[in-house]
Every structure is written in structure tokens, then in C-alpha cells.
Amino acid sequence: MTSHKLEYLIDGLKATFSIENYLGGVYYLTPDEIFHENDIYIIQESKNTSKESLPKLPDIQDGLFKLILFSNLDSLNINGQPVSFITKLKLTGKNVIGSIVFPEASATELESFLTTNVKIFNNNQKEIIRQLAVEAEDNQKLKIEVTSN
């Protein structure tokens, strides 16, 4: 377990796990969090900004890269037992009103969220959020949440 003073985590600790490939390679990775919810484990990367309404694009891309890798795992075992899992990118920003989770949110809910936050997100940030909705729709093991910090 790894502790990081500048990040708020559900349990305050980061989980470390290993990925093994068929050629015997072992890679040790540290997602921000792994937690259990309704019989499913959620591997979560969190990106936060306290000054902007949305984290910077390179931070979002970094989180997506890790989660796309994690979402393509063949299986996840905890203490030798296989478990069901999904991945989640949680983006938090200043003054965001409400929250939205993709791919569950409909196109109507997305536009309502953006309308509610019309003064919070600039046009570029709105387009990033729309693209994140498409990403989550294309990768069913990936959830993306945009909310306030």
C-alpha cells in the first residue's frame, strides 16, 4: 500500500497489484484506488483540480491510458480468487454543479449537465467531456465521472 498526502482517497491508501502476461512478464502497477461496490471491484484513477473546472487534458489522458490498460485485463484475482471488475476515471473540478457518469448518462443528460454548467466549462472543456462520453460508450468496462471537488 502507498500513501500520498495530496490526494483524497476513499480509504486513504493506494493498492498495488501485478499484471502478468503469457510470456512471464510481471508488471507492478499502482492505481489510485481499488474498492468494492455491489460485488464488483472498481479500479479507479482520480484526477483533480482545485483551480479549474476540469483537470488539464494531459492529466485526463494519463488517467485514460492507465484505465484502458486495466480495462483490458483478462481477469482480476484478489487473494487467488477471481473477481468481477470495472475501471473508473473520476474527474473533479472547482464549482462544477452536479455530476455525470458515462456511459450510463444519455445524450440528453449530457447536454443538460453542460447547460447547467454553461458558465463553468469553456467550449474546449465541453468538447472534452463529450469525447469522454464517446470513450466510455466504446469501452464498456470503463466508467467516467465528472463532478465537483
PDB file of C-alpha atoms in Angstrom:
ATOM      1  CA  MET A   1       0.000   0.000   0.000  1.00  0.00           C
ATOM      2  CA  THR A   2       1.156   3.507  -0.820  1.00  0.00           C
ATOM      3  CA  SER A   3       0.085   6.719   0.902  1.00  0.00           C
ATOM      4  CA  HIS A   4       0.026  10.094  -0.892  1.00  0.00           C
ATOM      5  CA  LYS A   5      -0.557  13.278   1.134  1.00  0.00           C
ATOM      6  CA  LEU A   6      -2.002  15.392  -1.716  1.00  0.00           C
ATOM      7  CA  GLU A   7      -4.756  13.024  -2.839  1.00  0.00           C
ATOM      8  CA  TYR A   8      -8.047  12.279  -1.133  1.00  0.00           C
ATOM      9  CA  LEU A   9      -8.804   8.578  -1.400  1.00  0.00           C
ATOM     10  CA  ILE A  10     -11.785   6.656  -0.033  1.00  0.00           C
ATOM     11  CA  ASP A  11      -9.644   4.635   2.391  1.00  0.00           C
ATOM     12  CA  GLY A  12      -6.520   6.817   2.315  1.00  0.00           C
ATOM     13  CA  LEU A  13      -4.306   4.137   0.728  1.00  0.00           C
ATOM     14  CA  LYS A  14      -3.369   3.129  -2.805  1.00  0.00           C
ATOM     15  CA  ALA A  15      -3.463  -0.520  -3.802  1.00  0.00           C
ATOM     16  CA  THR A  16      -0.564  -2.134  -5.639  1.00  0.00           C
ATOM     17  CA  PHE A  17      -1.122  -5.070  -7.931  1.00  0.00           C
ATOM     18  CA  SER A  18       0.778  -7.018 -10.555  1.00  0.00           C
ATOM     19  CA  ILE A  19      -0.064  -7.783 -14.156  1.00  0.00           C
ATOM     20  CA  GLU A  20       1.341 -10.983 -15.643  1.00  0.00           C
ATOM     21  CA  ASN A  21       1.475 -11.731 -19.344  1.00  0.00           C
ATOM     22  CA  TYR A  22       1.689 -15.093 -21.128  1.00  0.00           C
ATOM     23  CA  LEU A  23       5.440 -14.699 -21.704  1.00  0.00           C
ATOM     24  CA  GLY A  24       6.153 -14.491 -17.983  1.00  0.00           C
ATOM     25  CA  GLY A  25       6.493 -10.718 -17.730  1.00  0.00           C
ATOM     26  CA  VAL A  26       5.311  -9.244 -14.436  1.00  0.00           C
ATOM     27  CA  TYR A  27       4.480  -5.549 -14.131  1.00  0.00           C
ATOM     28  CA  TYR A  28       3.694  -3.829 -10.845  1.00  0.00           C
ATOM     29  CA  LEU A  29       1.191  -1.000 -11.092  1.00  0.00           C
ATOM     30  CA  THR A  30      -0.457   1.353  -8.629  1.00  0.00           C
ATOM     31  CA  PRO A  31      -3.915   2.678  -9.459  1.00  0.00           C
ATOM     32  CA  ASP A  32      -5.239   5.453  -7.267  1.00  0.00           C
ATOM     33  CA  GLU A  33      -7.792   3.148  -5.660  1.00  0.00           C
ATOM     34  CA  ILE A  34      -9.422  -0.234  -5.811  1.00  0.00           C
ATOM     35  CA  PHE A  35     -12.686  -0.511  -3.941  1.00  0.00           C
ATOM     36  CA  HIS A  36     -15.607  -2.911  -3.749  1.00  0.00           C
ATOM     37  CA  GLU A  37     -19.178  -1.919  -4.650  1.00  0.00           C
ATOM     38  CA  ASN A  38     -22.131  -4.289  -5.306  1.00  0.00           C
ATOM     39  CA  ASP A  39     -19.973  -7.403  -5.892  1.00  0.00           C
ATOM     40  CA  ILE A  40     -17.771  -5.552  -8.392  1.00  0.00           C
ATOM     41  CA  TYR A  41     -14.278  -4.209  -7.782  1.00  0.00           C
ATOM     42  CA  ILE A  42     -13.631  -0.757  -9.203  1.00  0.00           C
ATOM     43  CA  ILE A  43     -10.120   0.188 -10.289  1.00  0.00           C
ATOM     44  CA  GLN A  44     -10.163   3.977 -10.128  1.00  0.00           C
ATOM     45  CA  GLU A  45      -7.873   6.745 -11.289  1.00  0.00           C
ATOM     46  CA  SER A  46      -8.771  10.180  -9.935  1.00  0.00           C
ATOM     47  CA  LYS A  47      -7.727  13.493 -11.450  1.00  0.00           C
ATOM     48  CA  ASN A  48      -8.488  16.676  -9.553  1.00  0.00           C
ATOM     49  CA  THR A  49      -8.017  20.386  -9.928  1.00  0.00           C
ATOM     50  CA  SER A  50      -8.755  22.963  -7.264  1.00  0.00           C
ATOM     51  CA  LYS A  51      -8.277  25.940  -9.612  1.00  0.00           C
ATOM     52  CA  GLU A  52     -10.105  24.911 -12.800  1.00  0.00           C
ATOM     53  CA  SER A  53     -13.421  23.230 -13.547  1.00  0.00           C
ATOM     54  CA  LEU A  54     -11.755  20.272 -15.288  1.00  0.00           C
ATOM     55  CA  PRO A  55      -8.275  18.774 -14.921  1.00  0.00           C
ATOM     56  CA  LYS A  56      -5.809  19.547 -17.723  1.00  0.00           C
ATOM     57  CA  LEU A  57      -6.002  17.382 -20.842  1.00  0.00           C
ATOM     58  CA  PRO A  58      -2.612  15.655 -20.256  1.00  0.00           C
ATOM     59  CA  ASP A  59      -3.814  14.565 -16.789  1.00  0.00           C
ATOM     60  CA  ILE A  60      -7.050  13.216 -18.258  1.00  0.00           C
ATOM     61  CA  GLN A  61      -5.097  11.413 -20.993  1.00  0.00           C
ATOM     62  CA  ASP A  62      -2.783   9.879 -18.376  1.00  0.00           C
ATOM     63  CA  GLY A  63      -5.749   8.552 -16.404  1.00  0.00           C
ATOM     64  CA  LEU A  64      -7.396   7.180 -19.551  1.00  0.00           C
ATOM     65  CA  PHE A  65      -4.200   5.446 -20.643  1.00  0.00           C
ATOM     66  CA  LYS A  66      -3.903   3.580 -17.354  1.00  0.00           C
ATOM     67  CA  LEU A  67      -7.578   2.660 -17.264  1.00  0.00           C
ATOM     68  CA  ILE A  68      -7.691   1.451 -20.850  1.00  0.00           C
ATOM     69  CA  LEU A  69      -4.772  -0.826 -19.935  1.00  0.00           C
ATOM     70  CA  PHE A  70      -6.546  -2.018 -16.770  1.00  0.00           C
ATOM     71  CA  SER A  71      -9.895  -2.480 -18.547  1.00  0.00           C
ATOM     72  CA  ASN A  72      -8.260  -4.889 -20.984  1.00  0.00           C
ATOM     73  CA  LEU A  73      -7.077  -7.253 -18.257  1.00  0.00           C
ATOM     74  CA  ASP A  74      -8.245 -10.801 -18.915  1.00  0.00           C
ATOM     75  CA  SER A  75      -9.012 -11.374 -15.226  1.00  0.00           C
ATOM     76  CA  LEU A  76      -8.536  -9.862 -11.787  1.00  0.00           C
ATOM     77  CA  ASN A  77      -7.740 -12.062  -8.801  1.00  0.00           C
ATOM     78  CA  ILE A  78      -7.676 -10.966  -5.200  1.00  0.00           C
ATOM     79  CA  ASN A  79      -6.009 -13.394  -2.809  1.00  0.00           C
ATOM     80  CA  GLY A  80      -6.112 -16.009  -5.562  1.00  0.00           C
ATOM     81  CA  GLN A  81      -9.865 -15.659  -6.165  1.00  0.00           C
ATOM     82  CA  PRO A  82     -11.254 -14.251  -9.452  1.00  0.00           C
ATOM     83  CA  VAL A  83     -13.433 -11.155  -9.054  1.00  0.00           C
ATOM     84  CA  SER A  84     -15.563  -9.037 -11.396  1.00  0.00           C
ATOM     85  CA  PHE A  85     -14.212  -5.563 -12.052  1.00  0.00           C
ATOM     86  CA  ILE A  86     -14.605  -2.345 -13.993  1.00  0.00           C
ATOM     87  CA  THR A  87     -12.407   0.722 -14.297  1.00  0.00           C
ATOM     88  CA  LYS A  88     -13.380   4.300 -13.495  1.00  0.00           C
ATOM     89  CA  LEU A  89     -11.870   7.696 -14.216  1.00  0.00           C
ATOM     90  CA  LYS A  90     -13.067  10.274 -11.691  1.00  0.00           C
ATOM     91  CA  LEU A  91     -12.541  13.900 -12.703  1.00  0.00           C
ATOM     92  CA  THR A  92     -13.194  16.576 -10.118  1.00  0.00           C
ATOM     93  CA  GLY A  93     -13.066  20.318 -10.553  1.00  0.00           C
ATOM     94  CA  LYS A  94     -13.901  23.633  -8.979  1.00  0.00           C
ATOM     95  CA  ASN A  95     -17.505  24.893  -8.955  1.00  0.00           C
ATOM     96  CA  VAL A  96     -18.935  22.015 -11.026  1.00  0.00           C
ATOM     97  CA  ILE A  97     -22.686  21.749 -10.460  1.00  0.00           C
ATOM     98  CA  GLY A  98     -23.952  18.193 -10.114  1.00  0.00           C
ATOM     99  CA  SER A  99     -22.224  15.175 -11.590  1.00  0.00           C
ATOM    100  CA  ILE A 100     -22.459  12.857 -14.558  1.00  0.00           C
ATOM    101  CA  VAL A 101     -21.313   9.269 -15.107  1.00  0.00           C
ATOM    102  CA  PHE A 102     -20.640   7.763 -18.522  1.00  0.00           C
ATOM    103  CA  PRO A 103     -21.707   5.503 -20.201  1.00  0.00           C
ATOM    104  CA  GLU A 104     -24.889   5.474 -18.086  1.00  0.00           C
ATOM    105  CA  ALA A 105     -25.795   9.083 -18.905  1.00  0.00           C
ATOM    106  CA  SER A 106     -27.892   9.639 -22.018  1.00  0.00           C
ATOM    107  CA  ALA A 107     -27.151  12.291 -24.645  1.00  0.00           C
ATOM    108  CA  THR A 108     -29.987  14.361 -23.152  1.00  0.00           C
ATOM    109  CA  GLU A 109     -28.486  14.097 -19.659  1.00  0.00           C
ATOM    110  CA  LEU A 110     -25.078  15.101 -21.045  1.00  0.00           C
ATOM    111  CA  GLU A 111     -26.482  18.224 -22.689  1.00  0.00           C
ATOM    112  CA  SER A 112     -28.439  19.066 -19.528  1.00  0.00           C
ATOM    113  CA  PHE A 113     -25.253  18.729 -17.443  1.00  0.00           C
ATOM    114  CA  LEU A 114     -23.364  21.010 -19.845  1.00  0.00           C
ATOM    115  CA  THR A 115     -26.226  23.535 -19.873  1.00  0.00           C
ATOM    116  CA  THR A 116     -26.306  23.559 -16.057  1.00  0.00           C
ATOM    117  CA  ASN A 117     -22.535  24.222 -16.111  1.00  0.00           C
ATOM    118  CA  VAL A 118     -22.598  26.656 -19.051  1.00  0.00           C
ATOM    119  CA  LYS A 119     -20.642  29.273 -17.060  1.00  0.00           C
ATOM    120  CA  ILE A 120     -18.302  26.695 -15.513  1.00  0.00           C
ATOM    121  CA  PHE A 121     -16.904  24.868 -18.574  1.00  0.00           C
ATOM    122  CA  ASN A 122     -15.397  26.612 -21.578  1.00  0.00           C
ATOM    123  CA  ASN A 123     -16.061  25.299 -25.112  1.00  0.00           C
ATOM    124  CA  ASN A 124     -12.879  23.210 -25.165  1.00  0.00           C
ATOM    125  CA  GLN A 125     -13.762  21.567 -21.835  1.00  0.00           C
ATOM    126  CA  LYS A 126     -17.302  20.847 -23.076  1.00  0.00           C
ATOM    127  CA  GLU A 127     -15.856  19.096 -26.123  1.00  0.00           C
ATOM    128  CA  ILE A 128     -13.502  17.053 -23.908  1.00  0.00           C
ATOM    129  CA  ILE A 129     -16.489  15.935 -21.819  1.00  0.00           C
ATOM    130  CA  ARG A 130     -18.391  14.953 -24.971  1.00  0.00           C
ATOM    131  CA  GLN A 131     -15.384  12.944 -26.182  1.00  0.00           C
ATOM    132  CA  LEU A 132     -15.131  11.237 -22.792  1.00  0.00           C
ATOM    133  CA  ALA A 133     -18.765  10.146 -23.181  1.00  0.00           C
ATOM    134  CA  VAL A 134     -17.860   8.505 -26.505  1.00  0.00           C
ATOM    135  CA  GLU A 135     -14.812   6.821 -24.962  1.00  0.00           C
ATOM    136  CA  ALA A 136     -16.893   5.308 -22.171  1.00  0.00           C
ATOM    137  CA  GLU A 137     -19.548   4.186 -24.647  1.00  0.00           C
ATOM    138  CA  ASP A 138     -16.903   2.406 -26.749  1.00  0.00           C
ATOM    139  CA  ASN A 139     -15.273   0.704 -23.750  1.00  0.00           C
ATOM    140  CA  GLN A 140     -17.969  -0.888 -21.577  1.00  0.00           C
ATOM    141  CA  LYS A 141     -15.511  -1.748 -18.776  1.00  0.00           C
ATOM    142  CA  LEU A 142     -14.719   1.958 -18.368  1.00  0.00           C
ATOM    143  CA  LYS A 143     -16.791   4.456 -16.400  1.00  0.00           C
ATOM    144  CA  ILE A 144     -16.041   8.157 -16.345  1.00  0.00           C
ATOM    145  CA  GLU A 145     -17.420  10.537 -13.728  1.00  0.00           C
ATOM    146  CA  VAL A 146     -17.246  14.330 -13.852  1.00  0.00           C
ATOM    147  CA  THR A 147     -18.131  16.049 -10.588  1.00  0.00           C
ATOM    148  CA  SER A 148     -17.218  18.812  -8.154  1.00  0.00           C
ATOM    149  CA  ASN A 149     -14.298  18.507  -5.750  1.00  0.00           C
TER     150      ASN A 149
END
